[in-house]
Short mmCIF file of C-alpha atoms in Angstrom, two decimals:
data_model
loop_
_atom_site.label_atom_id
_atom_site.label_comp_id
_atom_site.label_asym_id
_atom_site.label_seq_id
_atom_site.Cartn_x
_atom_site.Cartn_y
_atom_site.Cartn_z
CA MET L 2 -142.93 -69.07 240.37
CA THR L 3 -146.53 -70.23 240.18
CA ASP L 4 -149.47 -68.68 242.01
CA GLU L 5 -149.90 -71.77 244.15
CA ALA L 6 -148.94 -71.52 247.78
CA PRO L 7 -145.80 -73.52 248.41
CA THR L 8 -146.35 -76.76 250.30
CA SER L 9 -143.94 -78.71 252.40
CA CYS L 10 -143.54 -82.41 253.03
CA PRO L 11 -145.06 -83.55 256.37
CA TYR L 12 -142.31 -86.14 256.78
CA CYS L 13 -139.08 -84.33 255.87
CA ASP L 14 -139.93 -80.61 255.60
CA GLN L 15 -138.77 -80.32 251.99
CA ARG L 16 -140.67 -77.48 250.27
CA PHE L 17 -142.36 -77.59 246.89
CA ALA L 18 -143.86 -74.95 244.64
CA ARG L 19 -146.75 -77.19 243.62
CA GLU L 20 -149.07 -79.65 245.36
CA GLN L 21 -148.48 -82.16 242.58
CA TRP L 22 -144.74 -82.20 243.16
CA GLN L 23 -145.19 -82.69 246.87
CA ALA L 24 -147.45 -85.65 246.18
CA LEU L 25 -144.95 -87.14 243.74
CA HIS L 26 -142.22 -86.66 246.34
CA LEU L 27 -144.31 -88.53 248.91
CA GLY L 28 -144.70 -91.43 246.51
CA LEU L 29 -140.99 -91.53 245.75
CA GLU L 30 -139.46 -90.97 249.19
CA HIS L 31 -142.01 -91.98 251.84
CA ASP L 32 -143.90 -94.71 250.08
CA GLY L 33 -144.08 -96.99 253.11
CA LYS L 34 -145.84 -94.69 255.58
CA LEU L 35 -148.54 -92.84 253.68
CA THR L 36 -152.09 -92.26 254.92
CA PRO L 37 -154.91 -93.35 252.57
CA ALA L 38 -155.58 -89.69 251.65
CA GLU L 39 -151.95 -89.15 250.78
CA ARG L 40 -151.87 -92.34 248.73
CA GLU L 41 -154.87 -91.03 246.82
CA ALA L 42 -153.03 -87.75 246.17
CA VAL L 43 -149.95 -89.64 244.95
CA GLU L 44 -152.03 -91.66 242.48
CA THR L 45 -153.72 -88.53 241.14
CA ALA L 46 -150.40 -86.71 240.82
CA ARG L 47 -148.87 -89.64 238.94
CA ASP L 48 -151.74 -89.73 236.47
CA GLU L 49 -151.40 -86.00 235.89
CA GLU L 50 -147.65 -86.33 235.45
CA GLU L 51 -148.12 -89.12 232.90
CA ALA L 52 -150.54 -86.93 230.91
CA ASP L 53 -148.16 -83.97 231.05
CA LEU L 54 -145.29 -86.17 229.93
CA ARG L 55 -147.27 -87.36 226.94
CA THR L 56 -147.81 -83.75 225.90
CA PHE L 57 -144.13 -83.01 226.42
CA ARG L 58 -143.07 -85.99 224.31
CA LEU L 59 -145.19 -84.71 221.45
CA LYS L 60 -143.58 -81.28 221.74
CA ALA L 61 -140.12 -82.83 221.89
CA LEU L 62 -140.89 -84.90 218.82
CA ALA L 63 -142.08 -81.78 217.00
CA ALA L 64 -138.86 -79.99 217.98
CA LEU L 65 -136.77 -82.92 216.71
CA VAL L 66 -138.62 -82.97 213.39
CA PHE L 67 -138.19 -79.20 213.10
CA LEU L 68 -134.45 -79.49 213.84
CA TYR L 69 -134.02 -82.33 211.35
CA PHE L 70 -135.76 -80.59 208.49
CA GLY L 71 -134.24 -77.25 209.37
CA PHE L 72 -130.77 -78.71 209.03
CA LEU L 73 -131.70 -80.70 205.95
CA PHE L 74 -132.88 -77.48 204.37
CA ALA L 75 -129.81 -75.52 205.51
CA TYR L 76 -127.45 -78.17 204.15
CA SER L 77 -129.22 -78.36 200.81
CA LEU L 78 -128.88 -74.59 200.47
CA PHE L 79 -125.41 -73.91 201.83
CA ALA L 80 -123.36 -77.08 201.63
CA MET Y 15 -89.88 -69.28 219.39
CA SER Y 16 -91.71 -72.45 218.64
CA ASP Y 17 -93.76 -73.07 215.57
CA ARG Y 18 -96.73 -74.93 217.03
CA ALA Y 19 -97.70 -77.55 214.53
CA PRO Y 20 -101.33 -78.46 214.81
CA LEU Y 21 -101.58 -82.16 215.49
CA ARG Y 22 -103.78 -83.08 212.65
CA GLY Y 23 -103.73 -85.85 210.07
CA ARG Y 24 -101.84 -85.15 206.90
CA ARG Y 25 -100.64 -81.66 207.57
CA TRP Y 26 -99.10 -82.64 210.84
CA LEU Y 27 -97.57 -85.73 209.35
CA ARG Y 28 -96.03 -83.69 206.59
CA ARG Y 29 -94.49 -81.53 209.25
CA VAL Y 30 -93.08 -84.53 211.06
CA THR Y 31 -91.56 -85.72 207.80
CA VAL Y 32 -90.07 -82.30 207.33
CA ILE Y 33 -88.71 -82.45 210.85
CA LEU Y 34 -87.12 -85.80 210.16
CA LEU Y 35 -85.61 -84.65 206.89
CA VAL Y 36 -84.41 -81.27 207.99
CA SER Y 37 -83.36 -82.05 211.49
CA ALA Y 38 -80.93 -79.20 211.44
CA LEU Y 39 -83.77 -76.72 211.16
CA ALA Y 40 -86.09 -78.61 213.40
CA THR Y 41 -85.06 -77.34 216.80
CA GLY Y 42 -88.09 -75.08 216.94
CA ARG Y 43 -90.82 -77.55 216.11
CA ALA Y 44 -93.66 -78.17 218.49
CA LEU Y 45 -94.41 -81.76 219.14
CA ALA Y 46 -97.11 -81.73 221.70
CA HIS Y 47 -99.28 -79.65 223.91
CA GLY Y 48 -101.08 -80.42 227.09
CA GLY Y 49 -104.82 -80.50 226.69
CA SER Y 50 -105.09 -78.64 223.45
CA LEU Y 51 -107.92 -78.11 221.03
CA ARG Y 52 -105.75 -78.21 218.00
CA SER Y 53 -106.48 -81.41 216.23
CA ALA Y 54 -109.67 -83.38 215.69
CA THR Y 55 -110.44 -81.26 212.71
CA PRO Y 56 -111.43 -82.10 209.18
CA GLU Y 57 -108.76 -80.94 206.73
CA GLU Y 58 -110.95 -78.31 205.10
CA LEU Y 59 -114.53 -77.61 206.05
CA ALA Y 60 -116.81 -78.20 203.12
CA ILE Y 61 -119.61 -76.18 204.72
CA PRO Y 62 -119.74 -72.61 206.02
CA THR Y 63 -118.38 -72.27 209.54
CA TRP Y 64 -121.65 -70.99 211.01
CA LEU Y 65 -123.45 -74.08 209.75
CA PHE Y 66 -120.74 -76.31 211.21
CA LEU Y 67 -121.17 -74.61 214.58
CA MET Y 68 -124.97 -74.67 214.37
CA THR Y 69 -124.82 -78.38 213.63
CA GLY Y 70 -122.69 -78.97 216.72
CA GLY Y 71 -125.16 -77.04 218.86
CA GLY Y 72 -128.08 -78.78 217.14
CA VAL Y 73 -126.64 -82.21 217.88
CA ILE Y 74 -126.45 -81.38 221.59
CA GLY Y 75 -130.01 -80.09 221.56
CA ALA Y 76 -131.29 -83.11 219.68
CA SER Y 77 -129.49 -85.51 222.04
CA PHE Y 78 -131.13 -83.75 224.97
CA LEU Y 79 -134.55 -84.12 223.37
CA LEU Y 80 -133.87 -87.80 222.70
CA ALA Y 81 -132.71 -88.36 226.29
CA SER Y 82 -135.89 -86.73 227.56
CA PHE Y 83 -137.87 -89.58 225.98
CA VAL Y 84 -136.35 -91.86 228.59
CA THR Y 85 -138.80 -91.28 231.42
CA ASN Y 86 -138.64 -94.53 233.33
CA ARG Y 87 -137.11 -93.80 236.74
CA GLY Y 88 -136.45 -97.48 237.40
CA PHE Y 89 -134.48 -97.84 234.19
CA ILE Y 90 -132.35 -94.74 234.85
CA ASP Y 91 -131.57 -95.87 238.40
CA ALA Y 92 -130.74 -99.35 237.18
CA VAL Y 93 -128.27 -98.00 234.62
CA HIS Y 94 -126.47 -95.95 237.23
CA GLU Y 95 -126.54 -98.49 240.02
CA TRP Y 96 -125.55 -101.53 237.99
CA HIS Y 97 -122.12 -102.74 239.00
CA ARG Y 98 -120.04 -105.88 239.30
CA LEU Y 99 -117.30 -106.62 241.79
CA LEU Y 100 -114.14 -108.25 240.56
CA SER Y 101 -111.49 -109.56 242.86
CA VAL Y 102 -107.97 -108.69 241.90
CA PRO Y 103 -105.36 -111.26 242.89
CA ARG Y 104 -102.03 -109.92 244.21
CA GLU Y 105 -103.17 -106.35 244.20
CA THR Y 106 -100.24 -105.25 246.33
CA VAL Y 107 -97.74 -106.65 243.82
CA PHE Y 108 -99.57 -104.80 241.08
CA ALA Y 109 -99.48 -101.53 243.04
CA LEU Y 110 -95.77 -102.04 243.69
CA VAL Y 111 -95.11 -102.45 239.96
CA LEU Y 112 -97.05 -99.24 239.23
CA LYS Y 113 -95.10 -97.36 241.90
CA LEU Y 114 -91.85 -98.58 240.38
CA VAL Y 115 -92.95 -97.55 236.88
CA GLY Y 116 -93.79 -94.08 238.18
CA VAL Y 117 -90.51 -93.50 239.96
CA VAL Y 118 -88.41 -94.91 237.12
CA GLY Y 119 -90.38 -92.76 234.67
CA LEU Y 120 -89.74 -89.61 236.70
CA GLY Y 121 -86.05 -90.43 236.94
CA ALA Y 122 -85.85 -91.02 233.18
CA VAL Y 123 -87.62 -87.74 232.41
CA LEU Y 124 -85.24 -85.78 234.63
CA TYR Y 125 -82.09 -87.52 233.40
CA PHE Y 126 -82.79 -87.57 229.65
CA GLY Y 127 -84.36 -84.15 229.76
CA LEU Y 128 -81.14 -82.70 231.06
CA PHE Y 129 -78.53 -85.00 229.50
CA GLY Y 130 -80.24 -86.83 226.62
CA PRO Y 131 -80.22 -85.89 222.93
CA GLN Y 132 -81.97 -82.51 222.71
CA PHE Y 133 -83.81 -83.14 219.43
CA PRO Y 134 -87.50 -83.43 220.44
CA LEU Y 135 -88.40 -86.59 218.51
CA SER Y 136 -85.42 -88.53 219.86
CA ASN Y 137 -85.63 -87.29 223.41
CA LEU Y 138 -87.07 -89.77 225.87
CA ALA Y 139 -88.15 -87.09 228.35
CA ILE Y 140 -90.31 -85.23 225.83
CA LEU Y 141 -91.80 -88.43 224.42
CA THR Y 142 -92.46 -89.86 227.88
CA VAL Y 143 -94.15 -86.74 229.23
CA TRP Y 144 -96.27 -85.83 226.23
CA VAL Y 145 -96.88 -89.11 224.42
CA GLY Y 146 -96.60 -91.66 227.20
CA TRP Y 147 -97.98 -89.69 230.11
CA TRP Y 148 -100.19 -86.79 229.06
CA ALA Y 149 -101.66 -88.60 226.03
CA GLY Y 150 -101.48 -92.36 226.70
CA TYR Y 151 -101.68 -92.51 230.47
CA THR Y 152 -104.45 -89.92 230.76
CA ILE Y 153 -106.53 -91.84 228.22
CA SER Y 154 -106.13 -94.96 230.37
CA VAL Y 155 -107.37 -93.00 233.40
CA TYR Y 156 -110.76 -92.05 231.97
CA LEU Y 157 -111.25 -95.18 229.88
CA LEU Y 158 -110.24 -97.70 232.55
CA GLY Y 159 -109.68 -96.19 235.97
CA ASN Y 160 -107.57 -93.87 238.05
CA THR Y 161 -104.30 -95.57 238.90
CA TRP Y 162 -102.47 -92.33 239.63
CA GLU Y 163 -102.56 -92.88 243.37
CA ALA Y 164 -100.25 -95.85 242.85
CA VAL Y 165 -98.27 -94.54 239.88
CA ASN Y 166 -97.71 -91.00 241.22
CA PRO Y 167 -93.92 -90.93 241.76
CA TRP Y 168 -94.11 -87.83 243.96
CA ARG Y 169 -96.48 -89.59 246.30
CA THR Y 170 -94.18 -92.60 246.45
CA LEU Y 171 -91.24 -90.33 247.27
CA ALA Y 172 -93.23 -88.21 249.74
CA GLU Y 173 -94.33 -91.29 251.68
CA ALA Y 174 -90.68 -92.14 252.23
CA LEU Y 175 -90.03 -88.68 253.67
CA PRO Y 176 -90.95 -87.43 257.15
CA ALA Y 177 -94.16 -85.43 257.39
CA LEU Y 178 -94.74 -82.41 259.63
CA ASP Y 179 -98.54 -82.74 259.23
CA ALA Y 180 -99.17 -79.02 259.61
CA PRO Y 181 -102.91 -78.22 259.66
CA TYR Y 182 -104.13 -77.34 256.18
CA PRO Y 183 -106.28 -74.19 256.14
CA GLU Y 184 -109.70 -75.69 255.36
CA SER Y 185 -110.99 -72.41 253.93
CA LEU Y 186 -108.59 -72.76 251.00
CA GLY Y 187 -110.21 -76.00 249.91
CA ALA Y 188 -109.49 -76.87 246.29
CA TRP Y 189 -108.67 -73.30 245.22
CA PRO Y 190 -104.87 -73.84 245.29
CA SER Y 191 -105.29 -76.74 242.88
CA VAL Y 192 -107.42 -74.56 240.59
CA ALA Y 193 -104.67 -71.94 240.59
CA GLY Y 194 -102.05 -74.65 240.07
CA LEU Y 195 -103.85 -76.09 237.05
CA LEU Y 196 -104.27 -72.68 235.43
CA ALA Y 197 -100.60 -71.88 236.13
CA LEU Y 198 -99.37 -75.17 234.63
CA VAL Y 199 -101.39 -74.73 231.45
CA TRP Y 200 -100.35 -71.10 231.11
CA LEU Y 201 -96.74 -72.22 231.41
CA GLU Y 202 -97.27 -74.91 228.78
CA VAL Y 203 -98.78 -72.38 226.38
CA VAL Y 204 -96.17 -69.64 226.72
CA SER Y 205 -93.03 -71.76 226.83
CA PRO Y 206 -91.67 -74.36 224.40
CA LEU Y 207 -92.11 -77.26 226.83
CA ALA Y 208 -92.65 -79.70 223.98
CA ASP Y 209 -89.49 -78.73 222.10
CA GLN Y 210 -86.85 -78.14 224.71
CA ALA Y 211 -86.09 -81.19 226.76
CA ASP Y 212 -83.86 -79.39 229.25
CA LEU Y 213 -86.57 -76.80 229.90
CA LEU Y 214 -89.14 -79.57 230.38
CA ALA Y 215 -86.86 -81.33 232.87
CA THR Y 216 -86.33 -78.06 234.73
CA VAL Y 217 -90.08 -77.52 235.03
CA VAL Y 218 -90.56 -81.11 236.21
CA LEU Y 219 -87.78 -80.56 238.74
CA ALA Y 220 -89.42 -77.36 240.00
CA TYR Y 221 -92.75 -79.15 240.29
CA THR Y 222 -90.99 -81.94 242.20
CA VAL Y 223 -89.50 -79.49 244.69
CA VAL Y 224 -92.83 -77.71 245.27
CA THR Y 225 -94.77 -80.96 245.55
CA LEU Y 226 -92.38 -82.70 247.91
CA THR Y 227 -92.10 -79.61 250.10
CA GLY Y 228 -95.87 -79.37 250.30
CA ALA Y 229 -96.23 -83.07 251.05
CA VAL Y 230 -93.64 -82.85 253.83
CA VAL Y 231 -95.29 -79.80 255.41
CA TYR Y 232 -98.96 -80.89 255.21
CA GLY Y 233 -98.53 -84.65 254.94
CA PRO Y 234 -98.83 -86.61 251.66
CA GLU Y 235 -102.51 -87.49 252.14
CA THR Y 236 -103.63 -83.87 252.54
CA TRP Y 237 -101.35 -82.57 249.83
CA PHE Y 238 -102.25 -85.06 247.11
CA SER Y 239 -105.95 -85.20 247.90
CA THR Y 240 -106.40 -81.44 248.15
CA VAL Y 241 -103.65 -79.23 246.76
CA ASP Y 242 -101.83 -81.09 243.99
CA PRO Y 243 -103.52 -80.15 240.68
CA VAL Y 244 -102.21 -83.16 238.75
CA SER Y 245 -103.63 -85.67 241.23
CA ARG Y 246 -106.95 -83.86 241.18
CA VAL Y 247 -107.15 -83.88 237.39
CA PHE Y 248 -106.64 -87.64 237.37
CA ARG Y 249 -109.10 -88.17 240.20
CA TYR Y 250 -111.76 -86.23 238.31
CA TYR Y 251 -111.02 -87.94 235.01
CA GLY Y 252 -111.08 -91.27 236.83
CA ARG Y 253 -114.70 -90.60 237.74
CA VAL Y 254 -115.62 -91.04 234.11
CA ALA Y 255 -114.01 -94.49 234.05
CA PRO Y 256 -115.83 -97.79 234.63
CA PHE Y 257 -113.32 -99.34 237.05
CA LYS Y 258 -112.88 -98.16 240.60
CA ARG Y 259 -111.06 -99.58 243.59
CA THR Y 260 -113.31 -100.19 246.57
CA LYS Y 261 -112.85 -101.92 249.91
CA ASP Y 262 -114.40 -105.10 248.52
CA GLY Y 263 -112.34 -105.28 245.35
CA LEU Y 264 -112.49 -103.77 241.91
CA SER Y 265 -115.91 -102.44 241.01
CA PHE Y 266 -117.07 -102.17 237.42
CA ARG Y 267 -119.84 -99.76 236.40
CA LEU Y 268 -120.96 -98.30 233.12
CA PRO Y 269 -118.66 -95.47 231.99
CA GLY Y 270 -119.80 -92.16 233.46
CA ALA Y 271 -122.28 -93.79 235.86
CA ALA Y 272 -120.28 -92.56 238.84
CA LEU Y 273 -120.69 -88.95 237.72
CA SER Y 274 -124.25 -88.68 239.01
CA GLU Y 275 -123.29 -89.40 242.61
CA THR Y 276 -124.01 -86.95 245.40
CA ARG Y 277 -120.74 -86.82 247.26
CA PHE Y 278 -118.28 -86.15 244.45
CA VAL Y 279 -118.33 -82.38 243.92
CA THR Y 280 -119.22 -80.68 247.19
CA GLY Y 281 -118.41 -76.98 246.92
CA PRO Y 282 -117.72 -73.97 244.72
CA ASP Y 283 -113.98 -74.69 244.76
CA GLU Y 284 -114.49 -78.14 243.28
CA ILE Y 285 -116.95 -76.83 240.71
CA ALA Y 286 -114.29 -74.30 239.75
CA PHE Y 287 -111.84 -77.14 239.19
CA VAL Y 288 -114.22 -78.98 236.87
CA ILE Y 289 -114.75 -75.79 234.89
CA ALA Y 290 -110.98 -75.20 234.88
CA ILE Y 291 -110.36 -78.62 233.29
CA LEU Y 292 -112.81 -77.70 230.57
CA TRP Y 293 -111.49 -74.15 230.12
CA VAL Y 294 -107.77 -74.95 229.87
CA THR Y 295 -108.51 -77.33 227.00
CA THR Y 296 -110.21 -74.46 225.21
CA TYR Y 297 -107.59 -71.84 226.10
CA ASP Y 298 -104.76 -73.87 224.67
CA GLY Y 299 -106.49 -73.91 221.29
CA LEU Y 300 -107.90 -70.40 221.52
CA VAL Y 301 -104.48 -68.74 221.50
CA THR Y 302 -103.68 -70.26 218.09
CA THR Y 303 -106.76 -68.89 216.32
CA PRO Y 304 -106.38 -65.99 213.84
CA ALA Y 305 -108.99 -64.08 215.85
CA TRP Y 306 -106.77 -64.22 218.93
CA VAL Y 307 -103.71 -63.16 216.94
CA ASP Y 308 -105.59 -60.10 215.63
CA PHE Y 309 -107.04 -59.30 219.04
CA ALA Y 310 -103.68 -59.64 220.81
CA THR Y 311 -101.94 -57.52 218.18
CA TRP Y 312 -104.62 -54.85 218.56
CA LEU Y 313 -104.31 -54.85 222.36
CA VAL Y 314 -100.54 -54.60 222.30
CA GLY Y 315 -100.90 -51.82 219.72
CA LEU Y 316 -103.01 -49.95 222.27
CA GLY Y 317 -100.10 -50.15 224.70
CA VAL Y 318 -101.09 -53.17 226.78
CA PRO Y 319 -97.87 -54.89 227.92
CA ALA Y 320 -97.50 -58.22 226.11
CA VAL Y 321 -96.40 -59.91 229.33
CA ILE Y 322 -99.82 -59.73 230.97
CA LEU Y 323 -101.67 -60.81 227.82
CA TYR Y 324 -101.66 -64.56 228.42
CA PRO Y 325 -102.18 -64.65 232.19
CA ALA Y 326 -105.00 -62.11 231.80
CA ALA Y 327 -106.59 -64.15 229.02
CA ILE Y 328 -106.52 -67.40 230.96
CA LEU Y 329 -108.13 -65.74 233.98
CA ALA Y 330 -110.70 -63.80 231.95
CA GLY Y 331 -111.80 -66.88 230.00
CA PHE Y 332 -111.97 -68.93 233.17
CA ALA Y 333 -114.16 -66.25 234.76
CA LEU Y 334 -116.38 -66.28 231.68
CA PHE Y 335 -116.81 -70.07 231.72
CA LEU Y 336 -117.44 -70.05 235.47
CA GLY Y 337 -119.88 -67.16 235.11
CA ALA Y 338 -121.78 -69.03 232.40
CA TYR Y 339 -122.11 -72.03 234.70
CA ARG Y 340 -123.26 -69.91 237.66
CA LEU Y 341 -125.81 -68.16 235.48
CA ALA Y 342 -127.08 -71.54 234.31
CA THR Y 343 -127.55 -72.60 237.92
CA THR Y 344 -129.54 -69.48 238.75
CA LYS Y 345 -131.72 -70.00 235.68
CA SER Y 346 -132.16 -73.67 236.48
CA ILE Y 347 -133.56 -72.83 239.92
CA GLU Y 348 -135.96 -70.46 238.20
CA TYR Y 349 -137.14 -72.91 235.53
CA ALA Y 350 -137.50 -75.83 237.91
CA GLU Y 351 -139.34 -73.69 240.49
CA THR Y 352 -137.50 -75.51 243.21
CA TYR Y 353 -136.66 -74.62 246.78
CA LEU Y 354 -133.42 -76.54 246.66
CA PRO Y 355 -130.42 -74.28 247.36
CA PRO Y 356 -128.47 -73.25 244.23
CA ARG Y 357 -125.30 -74.89 245.52
CA THR Y 358 -127.03 -78.29 245.50
CA LEU Y 359 -127.83 -77.97 241.82
CA ALA Y 360 -124.42 -76.54 240.95
CA ASN Y 361 -122.64 -79.39 242.76
CA ARG Y 362 -124.76 -82.09 241.23
CA PHE Y 363 -124.67 -80.94 237.60
CA ALA Y 364 -120.97 -80.06 237.46
CA PRO Y 365 -119.60 -83.63 237.12
CA SER Y 366 -121.48 -84.19 233.86
CA LEU Y 367 -119.08 -81.70 232.25
CA LEU Y 368 -116.20 -84.11 232.91
CA ALA Y 369 -117.59 -86.46 230.28
CA ILE Y 370 -117.25 -83.61 227.77
CA ALA Y 371 -113.68 -82.91 228.88
CA ALA Y 372 -112.74 -86.59 228.52
CA GLY Y 373 -114.31 -86.72 225.05
CA TYR Y 374 -112.25 -83.73 223.93
CA HIS Y 375 -109.07 -85.13 225.39
CA LEU Y 376 -109.60 -88.43 223.57
CA ALA Y 377 -110.35 -86.61 220.31
CA HIS Y 378 -107.09 -84.73 220.58
CA PHE Y 379 -104.72 -87.24 221.93
CA LEU Y 380 -105.68 -90.66 220.65
CA GLY Y 381 -104.38 -89.97 217.15
CA TYR Y 382 -101.39 -88.18 218.59
CA PHE Y 383 -100.64 -91.11 220.87
CA LEU Y 384 -101.04 -93.70 218.12
CA SER Y 385 -98.86 -91.88 215.62
CA LEU Y 386 -96.08 -91.14 218.07
CA SER Y 387 -96.06 -94.33 220.15
CA PRO Y 388 -93.61 -96.06 217.75
CA ALA Y 389 -91.25 -93.14 218.38
CA LEU Y 390 -91.68 -93.56 222.13
CA VAL Y 391 -91.00 -97.30 221.98
CA THR Y 392 -87.98 -96.89 219.69
CA VAL Y 393 -86.41 -94.16 221.77
CA ALA Y 394 -87.16 -96.01 225.02
CA ALA Y 395 -85.28 -99.02 223.62
CA SER Y 396 -82.10 -96.98 223.10
CA PRO Y 397 -82.50 -93.65 224.87
CA PHE Y 398 -78.81 -92.73 224.79
CA SER Y 399 -78.38 -93.05 221.04
CA PRO Y 400 -81.76 -93.26 219.28
CA PRO Y 401 -81.69 -94.13 215.56
CA PRO Y 402 -81.52 -91.09 213.26
CA ASP Y 403 -84.93 -91.82 211.71
CA VAL Y 404 -87.42 -92.36 214.51
CA PRO Y 405 -90.50 -94.20 213.19
CA VAL Y 406 -93.89 -92.46 213.22
CA LEU Y 407 -97.18 -94.15 212.43
CA PRO Y 408 -99.07 -92.38 209.63
CA LEU Y 409 -102.76 -91.99 210.42
CA PRO Y 410 -105.41 -92.66 207.78
CA SER Y 411 -107.26 -89.61 206.48
CA TRP Y 412 -110.58 -90.73 207.95
CA PHE Y 413 -109.20 -90.41 211.46
CA GLY Y 414 -110.54 -86.87 211.78
CA GLY Y 415 -114.04 -88.30 211.63
CA VAL Y 416 -113.23 -90.71 214.43
CA ASN Y 417 -112.09 -87.75 216.51
CA LEU Y 418 -115.34 -85.88 215.99
CA THR Y 419 -117.14 -89.05 217.09
CA PHE Y 420 -115.26 -88.96 220.39
CA VAL Y 421 -116.28 -85.34 220.94
CA LEU Y 422 -119.86 -86.34 220.27
CA LEU Y 423 -119.72 -89.37 222.58
CA GLY Y 424 -118.43 -87.18 225.40
CA HIS Y 425 -121.40 -84.91 224.94
CA LEU Y 426 -123.89 -87.74 224.82
CA GLY Y 427 -122.42 -89.01 228.08
CA ALA Y 428 -122.73 -85.56 229.65
CA ILE Y 429 -126.35 -85.20 228.58
CA TRP Y 430 -127.23 -88.60 229.92
CA VAL Y 431 -125.56 -87.89 233.27
CA ALA Y 432 -127.36 -84.54 233.55
CA HIS Y 433 -130.63 -86.32 232.76
CA ALA Y 434 -130.10 -88.93 235.46
CA THR Y 435 -129.00 -86.26 237.95
CA ALA Y 436 -132.10 -84.17 237.32
CA TYR Y 437 -134.33 -87.23 237.84
CA ASP Y 438 -132.57 -87.82 241.12
CA LEU Y 439 -133.09 -84.23 242.29
CA PHE Y 440 -136.71 -83.53 241.41
CA PRO Y 441 -139.92 -85.38 242.21
CA SER Y 442 -141.60 -84.33 238.96
CA ARG Y 443 -140.11 -85.62 235.74
CA LEU Y 444 -141.20 -82.55 233.80
CA GLN Y 445 -139.56 -80.39 236.43
CA ALA Y 446 -136.40 -82.47 235.88
CA VAL Y 447 -136.53 -81.79 232.15
CA ARG Y 448 -137.04 -78.06 232.67
CA SER Y 449 -134.19 -77.84 235.18
CA GLN Y 450 -131.79 -79.02 232.46
CA TYR Y 451 -132.56 -76.34 229.86
CA PRO Y 452 -129.95 -73.82 231.11
CA TYR Y 453 -127.28 -76.48 231.52
CA ILE Y 454 -127.91 -77.79 228.03
CA ALA Y 455 -127.62 -74.20 226.76
CA VAL Y 456 -124.25 -73.92 228.53
CA MET Y 457 -123.11 -77.21 227.00
CA MET Y 458 -124.08 -75.87 223.57
CA PHE Y 459 -122.06 -72.73 224.26
CA TYR Y 460 -118.99 -74.74 225.32
CA THR Y 461 -119.36 -76.99 222.29
CA MET Y 462 -119.71 -74.21 219.77
CA VAL Y 463 -116.68 -72.40 221.18
CA SER Y 464 -114.64 -75.62 220.97
CA LEU Y 465 -115.80 -76.49 217.48
CA TRP Y 466 -115.03 -72.97 216.32
CA ILE Y 467 -111.47 -73.36 217.62
CA VAL Y 468 -111.16 -76.74 215.92
CA ALA Y 469 -112.39 -75.30 212.63
CA GLU Y 470 -109.99 -72.35 212.62
CA PRO Y 471 -106.49 -72.66 211.15
CA ALA Y 472 -103.85 -72.96 213.89
CA LEU Y 473 -101.36 -70.11 213.93
CA THR Y 474 -98.45 -69.40 216.21
CA PRO Y 475 -99.54 -67.55 219.35
CA PRO Y 476 -98.02 -64.05 219.15
CA PHE Y 477 -95.83 -62.27 221.72
CA ILE Y 478 -94.42 -65.42 223.29
#
């Protein structure tokens, strides 16, 4: 668990470990009835998520390359 | 004592030829097995076994990484929600034909099992049950759709009988069907059901008595939707299929799309059944590995009675598979840092495993079905006096590769379903990715165990 205090959704009482996730949840589930402040939070959270995803994609790509060459190497040695 | 021939390309075909030539000696030849992991194997592995297993695990991992590049929620939803409705003319006539086929099939199995020629390859009961039903029909269920509700001869018979409609104890849930499935597979492993037609007919008869009694006591609807293991297997496999009957007609979706739904698996008993489908496939192959033979011999040498060996093994392995899945759920909650209850995750991720099970079944039984269907057709044409040389279709040597492709496709389907499910559960897409790590690890574990079984030479299970 993170150090952040858990938050809960004002509309449906679902609990989240991070503010960002609560904001994303608002944008996904309660899009029609958000206050301007909440909308702001949703936008910020989405930008953050996009940035995090970009980092993750790079890591995933690195892992794929590692797997590919690892196996290439293993096959050239043992097969 | 049956010599269980592994159902693989050339070796198996050679055996069939031997059977045909030396029919006098062939009374103890295995023809088929329910849900086994004994084919789908390359003749001889050209690479070390550990590398073969690592590659299998690596492929699952790589597919997961590739799936994680798909981050567009709209696209994922669209894939799973896309469907077309088709109207089926004269549906009732169609259902009536299926019902008739089912009842006639059951009658034929019972009659020819008891009174037909007892040689396996010319016996209609054995060919119908293993080739027609367990191989061919099951394939149609997960590739097209579940028609068992109409075909099921026991349901057709039960609906003609009076029903007492006793209240079914709700607390039992799907557990009786889990026990039933394990019991049926155990029976199939320890007895020569694929060689002895009269034994097969007796088992079918016993199943008929139990099923009809149950349906009369609890009512057909309750019995077949809750207790009967065979109906449940087909219902679960049918979830993988693209076609489904709805109130508005026949709905067509992408294969596996229905697996990410919320209301399919709803409790620990149903999760246990999904795991049981996966485990029995493994168990059937596990008992033919040299490692098992050594282990069993060692145990019996220690003074363990041979009788409890197989029931104990099926329960222990099932507990292990179930435990692995439960552990994955606990870990998933931890990684995803979610407040969702564990049962929600467990229920939602379980159906993805059915895609794996269907992939394995196809890998094992498609070749088997293709090579033996000429025999089925020939014997069905003259069941009382089949020709002395029943035709068998030889499979090309590259067919093993096709089988491995099916295994792989099943896994890709499972990974995709898990991906879509995670996106549905969590607001953050990175959280969704993290939640899948333990489940992917479990899938790797299942895969490596299965591939190891496939790569091992198939021996005769000892002490049977």
